[in-house]
PDB file of C-alpha atoms and ligand atoms in Angstrom:
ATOM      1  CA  UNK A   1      94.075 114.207  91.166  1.00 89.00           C
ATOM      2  CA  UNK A   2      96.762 111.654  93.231  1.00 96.00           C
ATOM      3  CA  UNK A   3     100.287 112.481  93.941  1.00 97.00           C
ATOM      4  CA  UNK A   4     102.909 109.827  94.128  1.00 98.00           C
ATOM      5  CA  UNK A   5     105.435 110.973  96.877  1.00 98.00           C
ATOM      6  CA  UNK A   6     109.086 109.618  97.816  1.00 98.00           C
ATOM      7  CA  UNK A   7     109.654 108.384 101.393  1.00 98.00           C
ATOM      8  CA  UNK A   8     112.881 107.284 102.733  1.00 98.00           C
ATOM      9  CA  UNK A   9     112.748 105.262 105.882  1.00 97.00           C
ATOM     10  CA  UNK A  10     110.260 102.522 107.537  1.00 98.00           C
ATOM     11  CA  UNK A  11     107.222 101.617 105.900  1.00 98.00           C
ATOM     12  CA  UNK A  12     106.103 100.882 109.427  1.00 98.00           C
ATOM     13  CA  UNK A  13     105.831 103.818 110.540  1.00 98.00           C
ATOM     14  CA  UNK A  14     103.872 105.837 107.717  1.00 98.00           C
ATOM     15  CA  UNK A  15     100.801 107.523 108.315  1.00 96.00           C
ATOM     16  CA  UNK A  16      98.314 105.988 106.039  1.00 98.00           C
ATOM     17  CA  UNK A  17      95.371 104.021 105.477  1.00 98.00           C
ATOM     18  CA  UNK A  18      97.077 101.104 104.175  1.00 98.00           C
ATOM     19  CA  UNK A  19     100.902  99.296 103.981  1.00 98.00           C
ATOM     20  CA  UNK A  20     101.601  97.240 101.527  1.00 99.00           C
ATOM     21  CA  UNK A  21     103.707  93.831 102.477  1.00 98.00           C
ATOM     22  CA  UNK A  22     105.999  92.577  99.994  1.00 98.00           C
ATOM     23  CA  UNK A  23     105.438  88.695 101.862  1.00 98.00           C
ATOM     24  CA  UNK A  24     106.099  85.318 100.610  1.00 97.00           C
ATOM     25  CA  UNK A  25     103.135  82.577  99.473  1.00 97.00           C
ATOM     26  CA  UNK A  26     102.851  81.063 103.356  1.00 96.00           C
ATOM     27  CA  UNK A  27     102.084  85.021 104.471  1.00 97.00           C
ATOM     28  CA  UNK A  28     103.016  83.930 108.058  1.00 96.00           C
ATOM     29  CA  UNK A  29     106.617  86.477 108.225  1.00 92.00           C
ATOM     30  CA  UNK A  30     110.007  86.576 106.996  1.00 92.00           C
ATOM     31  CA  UNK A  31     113.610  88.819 106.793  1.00 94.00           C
ATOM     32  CA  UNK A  32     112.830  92.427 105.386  1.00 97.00           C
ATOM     33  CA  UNK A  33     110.361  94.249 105.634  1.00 98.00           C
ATOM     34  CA  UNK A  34     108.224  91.505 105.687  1.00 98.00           C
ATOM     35  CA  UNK A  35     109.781  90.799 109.340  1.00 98.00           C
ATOM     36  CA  UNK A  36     109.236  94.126 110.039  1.00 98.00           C
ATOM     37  CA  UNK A  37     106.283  95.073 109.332  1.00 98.00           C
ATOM     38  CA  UNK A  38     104.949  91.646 111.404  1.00 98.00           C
ATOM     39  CA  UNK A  39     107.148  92.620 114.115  1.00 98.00           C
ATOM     40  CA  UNK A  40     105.719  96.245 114.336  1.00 98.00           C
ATOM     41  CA  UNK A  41     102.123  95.129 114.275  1.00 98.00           C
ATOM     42  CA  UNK A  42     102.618  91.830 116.803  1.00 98.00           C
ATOM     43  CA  UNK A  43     101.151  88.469 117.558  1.00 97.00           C
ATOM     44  CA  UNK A  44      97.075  89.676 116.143  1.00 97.00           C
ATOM     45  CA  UNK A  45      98.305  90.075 112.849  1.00 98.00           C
ATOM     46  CA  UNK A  46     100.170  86.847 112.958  1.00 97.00           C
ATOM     47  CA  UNK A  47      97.406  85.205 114.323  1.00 98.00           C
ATOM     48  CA  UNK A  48      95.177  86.636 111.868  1.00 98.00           C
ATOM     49  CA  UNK A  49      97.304  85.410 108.634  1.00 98.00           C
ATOM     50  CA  UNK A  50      97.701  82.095 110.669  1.00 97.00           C
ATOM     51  CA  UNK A  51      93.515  81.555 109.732  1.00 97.00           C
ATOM     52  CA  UNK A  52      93.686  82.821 106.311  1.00 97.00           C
ATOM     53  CA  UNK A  53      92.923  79.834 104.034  1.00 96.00           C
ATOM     54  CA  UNK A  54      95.556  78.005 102.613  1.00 96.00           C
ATOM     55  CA  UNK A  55      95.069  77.025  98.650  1.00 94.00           C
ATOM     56  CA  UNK A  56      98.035  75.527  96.103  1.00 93.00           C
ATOM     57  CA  UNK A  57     100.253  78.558  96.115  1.00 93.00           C
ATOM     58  CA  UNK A  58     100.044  78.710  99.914  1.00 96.00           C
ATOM     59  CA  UNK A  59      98.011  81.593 101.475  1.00 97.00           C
ATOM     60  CA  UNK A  60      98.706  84.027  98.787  1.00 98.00           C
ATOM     61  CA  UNK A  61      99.732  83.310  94.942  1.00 97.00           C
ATOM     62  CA  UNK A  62     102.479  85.662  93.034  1.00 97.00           C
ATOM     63  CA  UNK A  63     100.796  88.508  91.927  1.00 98.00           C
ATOM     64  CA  UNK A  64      97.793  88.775  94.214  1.00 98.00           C
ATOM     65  CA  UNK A  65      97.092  90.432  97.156  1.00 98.00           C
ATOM     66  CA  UNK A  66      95.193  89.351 100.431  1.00 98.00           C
ATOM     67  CA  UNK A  67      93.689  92.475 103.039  1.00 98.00           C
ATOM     68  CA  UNK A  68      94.165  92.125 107.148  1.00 98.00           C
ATOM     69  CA  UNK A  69      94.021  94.388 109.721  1.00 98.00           C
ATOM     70  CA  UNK A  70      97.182  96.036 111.095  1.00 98.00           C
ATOM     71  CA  UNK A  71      97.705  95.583 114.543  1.00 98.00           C
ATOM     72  CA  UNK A  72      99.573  97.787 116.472  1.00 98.00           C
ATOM     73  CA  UNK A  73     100.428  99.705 113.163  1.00 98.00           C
ATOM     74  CA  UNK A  74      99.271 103.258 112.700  1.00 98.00           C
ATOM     75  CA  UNK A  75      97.616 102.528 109.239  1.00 98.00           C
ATOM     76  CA  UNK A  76      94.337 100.714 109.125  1.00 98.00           C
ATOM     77  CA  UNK A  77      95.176  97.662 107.298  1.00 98.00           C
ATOM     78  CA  UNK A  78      98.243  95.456 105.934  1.00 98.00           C
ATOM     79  CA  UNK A  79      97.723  94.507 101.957  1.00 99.00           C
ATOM     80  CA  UNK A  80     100.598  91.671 101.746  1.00 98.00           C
ATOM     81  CA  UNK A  81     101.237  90.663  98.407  1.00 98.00           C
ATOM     82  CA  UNK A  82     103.823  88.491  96.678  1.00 98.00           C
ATOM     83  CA  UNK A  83     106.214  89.954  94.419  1.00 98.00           C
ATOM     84  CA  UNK A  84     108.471  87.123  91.640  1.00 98.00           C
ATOM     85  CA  UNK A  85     111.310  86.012  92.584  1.00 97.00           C
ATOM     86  CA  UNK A  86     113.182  87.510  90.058  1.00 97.00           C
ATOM     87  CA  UNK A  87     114.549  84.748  87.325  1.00 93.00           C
ATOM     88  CA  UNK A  88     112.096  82.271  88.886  1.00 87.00           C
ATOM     89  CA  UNK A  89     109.580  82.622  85.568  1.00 85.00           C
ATOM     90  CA  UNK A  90     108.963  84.582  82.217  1.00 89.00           C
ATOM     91  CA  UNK A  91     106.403  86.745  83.373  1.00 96.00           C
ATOM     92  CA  UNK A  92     108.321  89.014  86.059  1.00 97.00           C
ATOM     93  CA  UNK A  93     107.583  91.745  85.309  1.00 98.00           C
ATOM     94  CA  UNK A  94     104.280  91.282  84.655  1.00 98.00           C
ATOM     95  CA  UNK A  95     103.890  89.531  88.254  1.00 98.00           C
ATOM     96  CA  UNK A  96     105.577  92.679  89.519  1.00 98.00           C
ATOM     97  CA  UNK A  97     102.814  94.581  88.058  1.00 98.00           C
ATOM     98  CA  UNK A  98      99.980  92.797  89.358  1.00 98.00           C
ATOM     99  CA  UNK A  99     101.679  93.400  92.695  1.00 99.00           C
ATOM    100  CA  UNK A 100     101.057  96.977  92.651  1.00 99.00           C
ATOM    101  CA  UNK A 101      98.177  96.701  90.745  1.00 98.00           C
ATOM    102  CA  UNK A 102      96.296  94.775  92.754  1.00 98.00           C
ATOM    103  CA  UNK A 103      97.600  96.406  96.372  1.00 99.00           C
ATOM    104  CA  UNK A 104      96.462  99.839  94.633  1.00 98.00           C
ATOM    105  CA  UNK A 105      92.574  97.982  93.253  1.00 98.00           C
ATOM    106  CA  UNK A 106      92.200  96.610  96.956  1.00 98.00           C
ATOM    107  CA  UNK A 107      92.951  99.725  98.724  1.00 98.00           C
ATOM    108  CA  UNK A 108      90.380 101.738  96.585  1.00 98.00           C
ATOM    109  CA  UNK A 109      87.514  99.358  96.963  1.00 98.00           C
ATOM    110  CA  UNK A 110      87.906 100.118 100.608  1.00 98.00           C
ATOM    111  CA  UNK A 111      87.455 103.241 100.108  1.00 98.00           C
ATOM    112  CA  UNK A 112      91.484 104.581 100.931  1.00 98.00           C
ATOM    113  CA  UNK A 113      93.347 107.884 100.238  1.00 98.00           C
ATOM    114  CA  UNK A 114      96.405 107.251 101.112  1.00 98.00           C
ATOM    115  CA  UNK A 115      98.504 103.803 100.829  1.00 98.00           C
ATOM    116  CA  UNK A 116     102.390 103.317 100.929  1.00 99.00           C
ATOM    117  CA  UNK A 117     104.727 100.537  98.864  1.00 99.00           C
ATOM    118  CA  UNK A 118     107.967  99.785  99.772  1.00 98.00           C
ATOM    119  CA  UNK A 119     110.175  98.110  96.717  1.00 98.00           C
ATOM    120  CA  UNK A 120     108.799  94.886  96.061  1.00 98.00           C
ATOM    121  CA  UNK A 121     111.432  92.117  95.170  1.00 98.00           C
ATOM    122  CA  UNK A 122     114.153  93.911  95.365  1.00 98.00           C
ATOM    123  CA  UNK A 123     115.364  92.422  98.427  1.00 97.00           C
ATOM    124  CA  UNK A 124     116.035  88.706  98.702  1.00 97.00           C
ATOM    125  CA  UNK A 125     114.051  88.133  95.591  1.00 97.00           C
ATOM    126  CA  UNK A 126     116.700  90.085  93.957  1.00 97.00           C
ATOM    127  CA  UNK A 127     114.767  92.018  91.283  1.00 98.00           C
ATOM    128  CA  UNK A 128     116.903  94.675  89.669  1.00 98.00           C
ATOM    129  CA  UNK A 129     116.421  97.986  91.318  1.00 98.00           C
ATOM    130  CA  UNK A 130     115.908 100.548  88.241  1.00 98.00           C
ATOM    131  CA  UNK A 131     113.846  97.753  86.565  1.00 98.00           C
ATOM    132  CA  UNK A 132     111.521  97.245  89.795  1.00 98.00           C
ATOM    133  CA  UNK A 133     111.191 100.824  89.815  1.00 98.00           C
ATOM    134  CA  UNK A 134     110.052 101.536  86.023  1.00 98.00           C
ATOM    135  CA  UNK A 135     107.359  98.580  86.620  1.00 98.00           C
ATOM    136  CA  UNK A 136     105.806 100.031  90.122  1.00 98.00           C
ATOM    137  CA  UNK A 137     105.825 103.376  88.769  1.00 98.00           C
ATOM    138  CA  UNK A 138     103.581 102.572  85.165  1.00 98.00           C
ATOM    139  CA  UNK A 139     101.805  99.960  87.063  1.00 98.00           C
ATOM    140  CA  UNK A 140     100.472 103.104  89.634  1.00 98.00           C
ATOM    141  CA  UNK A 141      99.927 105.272  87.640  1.00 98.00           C
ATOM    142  CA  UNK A 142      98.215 103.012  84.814  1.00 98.00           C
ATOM    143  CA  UNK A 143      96.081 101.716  87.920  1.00 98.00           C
ATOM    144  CA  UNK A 144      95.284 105.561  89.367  1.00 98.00           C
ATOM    145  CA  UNK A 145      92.430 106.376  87.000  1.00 97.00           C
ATOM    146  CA  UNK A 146      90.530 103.094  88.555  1.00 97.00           C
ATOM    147  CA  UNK A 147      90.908 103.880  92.265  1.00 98.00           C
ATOM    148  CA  UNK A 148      89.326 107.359  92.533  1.00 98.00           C
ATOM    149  CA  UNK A 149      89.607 107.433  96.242  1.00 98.00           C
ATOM    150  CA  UNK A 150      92.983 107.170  96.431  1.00 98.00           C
ATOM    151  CA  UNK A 151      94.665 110.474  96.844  1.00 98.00           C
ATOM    152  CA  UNK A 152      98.173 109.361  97.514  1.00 98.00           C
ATOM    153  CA  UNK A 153     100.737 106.943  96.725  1.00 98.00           C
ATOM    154  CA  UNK A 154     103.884 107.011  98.739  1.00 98.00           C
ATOM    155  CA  UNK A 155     106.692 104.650  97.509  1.00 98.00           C
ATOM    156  CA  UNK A 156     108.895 104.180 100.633  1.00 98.00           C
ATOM    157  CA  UNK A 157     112.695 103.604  99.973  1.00 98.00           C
ATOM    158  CA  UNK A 158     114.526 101.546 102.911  1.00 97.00           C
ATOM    159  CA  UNK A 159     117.933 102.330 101.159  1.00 90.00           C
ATOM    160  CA  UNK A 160     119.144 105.091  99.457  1.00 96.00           C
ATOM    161  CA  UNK A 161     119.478 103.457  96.466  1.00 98.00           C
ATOM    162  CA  UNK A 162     116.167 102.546  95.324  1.00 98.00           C
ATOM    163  CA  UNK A 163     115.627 106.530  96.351  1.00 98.00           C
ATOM    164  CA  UNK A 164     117.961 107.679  93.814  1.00 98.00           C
ATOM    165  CA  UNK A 165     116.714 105.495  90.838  1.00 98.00           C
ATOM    166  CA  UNK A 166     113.097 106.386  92.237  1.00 98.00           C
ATOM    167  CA  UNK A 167     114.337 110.014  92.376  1.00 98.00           C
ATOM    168  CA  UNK A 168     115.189 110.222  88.309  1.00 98.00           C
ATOM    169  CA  UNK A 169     112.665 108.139  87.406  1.00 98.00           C
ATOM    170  CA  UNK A 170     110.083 110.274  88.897  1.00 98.00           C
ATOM    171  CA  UNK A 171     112.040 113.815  87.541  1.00 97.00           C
ATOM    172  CA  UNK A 172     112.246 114.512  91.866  1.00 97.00           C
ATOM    173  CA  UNK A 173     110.522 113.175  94.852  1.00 97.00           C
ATOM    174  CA  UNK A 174     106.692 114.030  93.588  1.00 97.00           C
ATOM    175  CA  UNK A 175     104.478 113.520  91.227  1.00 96.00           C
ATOM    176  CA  UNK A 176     101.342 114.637  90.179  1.00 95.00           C
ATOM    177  CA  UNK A 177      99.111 112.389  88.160  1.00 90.00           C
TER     178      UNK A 177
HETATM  179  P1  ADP B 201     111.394  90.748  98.702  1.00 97.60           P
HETATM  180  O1  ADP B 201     111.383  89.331  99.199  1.00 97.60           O
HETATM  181  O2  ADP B 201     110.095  91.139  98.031  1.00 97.60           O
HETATM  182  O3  ADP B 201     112.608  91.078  97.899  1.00 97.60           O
HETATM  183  P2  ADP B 201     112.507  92.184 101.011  1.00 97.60           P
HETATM  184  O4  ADP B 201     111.829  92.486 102.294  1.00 97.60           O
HETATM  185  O5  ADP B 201     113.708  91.327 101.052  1.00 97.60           O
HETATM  186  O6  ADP B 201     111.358  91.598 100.065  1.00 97.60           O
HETATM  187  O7  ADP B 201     112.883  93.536 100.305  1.00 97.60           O
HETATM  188  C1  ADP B 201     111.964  94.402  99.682  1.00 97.60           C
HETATM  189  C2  ADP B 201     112.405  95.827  99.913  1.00 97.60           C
HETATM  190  O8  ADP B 201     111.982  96.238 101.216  1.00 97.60           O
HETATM  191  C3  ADP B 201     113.914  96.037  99.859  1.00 97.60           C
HETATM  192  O9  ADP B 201     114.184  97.157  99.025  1.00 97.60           O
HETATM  193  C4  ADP B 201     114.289  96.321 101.307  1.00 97.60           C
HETATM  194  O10 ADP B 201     115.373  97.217 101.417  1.00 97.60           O
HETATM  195  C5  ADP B 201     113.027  96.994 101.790  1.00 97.60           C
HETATM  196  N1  ADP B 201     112.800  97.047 103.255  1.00 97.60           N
HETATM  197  C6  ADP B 201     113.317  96.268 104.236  1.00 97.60           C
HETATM  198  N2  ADP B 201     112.840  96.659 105.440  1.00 97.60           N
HETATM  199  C7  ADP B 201     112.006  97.711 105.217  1.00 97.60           C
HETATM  200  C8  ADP B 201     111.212  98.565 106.031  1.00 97.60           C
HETATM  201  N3  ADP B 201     111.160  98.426 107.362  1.00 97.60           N
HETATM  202  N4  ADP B 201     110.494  99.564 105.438  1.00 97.60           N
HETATM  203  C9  ADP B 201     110.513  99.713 104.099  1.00 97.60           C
HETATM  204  N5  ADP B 201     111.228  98.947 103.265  1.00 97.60           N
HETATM  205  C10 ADP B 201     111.971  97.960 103.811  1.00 97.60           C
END
């Protein structure tokens, strides 16, 4: 049995085995928590993305995800993965999907308990909130069954917004799957 729990604050500062990074394509930093998250863990992770092959869709494509170690963060590694820019394609939510699907397939093949989210696209790629929300939930807990390990999912909510629709969506700030 997992448990997906509410958080609001920091993803940086979460104790668990992995953060996930909602990045862009060049995975070398940016605004949000993107910025944050590099800016918590310091020039090694930088340094480490910086040698990360580069391909067509830049170090990372939409969808995917790509493991590194964490620097200075308290968890043991950074999954950064690229959400849609929201109106960019057909697909989105789809894409959106894949983001947590893949973050959640990656953390269980190394073995994790515990990983944390924050709300992918729904800062400057401007994703709807409530619609974000409905996709990262079904997309964890349709993904939950294949990742054994994995003991607990914590969705952290920078704003209090995302916590409310999270909130309702959920039925409270925990659930057992
Ligand atoms: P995107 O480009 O995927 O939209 P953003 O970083 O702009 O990425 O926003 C994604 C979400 O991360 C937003 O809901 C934003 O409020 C949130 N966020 C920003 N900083 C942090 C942080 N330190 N911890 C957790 N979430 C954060």
């Amino acid at each position: 049995m997992a448990s997906i729990e509410l958080v609001s604050g920091d993803i940086t500062t979460q104790k668990v085995d992995a953060i996930v990074n909602a990045a862009n394509s060049g995975l070398l930093g940016g605004g949000g928590v993107d910025g944050a998250i590099h800016r918590a863990a310091g020039r090694d992770l930088y340094e480490e993305c910086l040698r990360l092959p580069e391909g067509p869709y830049g170090r990372c494509p939409t969808g995917e995800c790509v493991v590194t170690g964490a620097g200075r963060l308290p968890c043991k590694k950074v999954i950064h993965t690229v959400g849609p820019v929201y109106g960019s394609r057909e697909n989105d939510a789809a894409l959106l999907g894949n983001c947590y699907r893949n973050s959640l397939l990656a953390a269980g093949a190394l073995g994790f308990e515990s990983i944390a989210f924050p709300n992918i696209s729904t800062g400057v790629y401007n994703y709807p909130k409530d619609e974000a929300a409905r996709v990262a939930i079904s997309a964890v807990r349709e993904t939950l069954p294949q990742t054994p390990s994995i003991k607990r999912v914590l969705f952290v909510c920078f704003g209090s917004e995302n916590y409310s629709i999270y909130e309702k969506l959920m039925g409270g700030n925990a659930l057992d799957i």
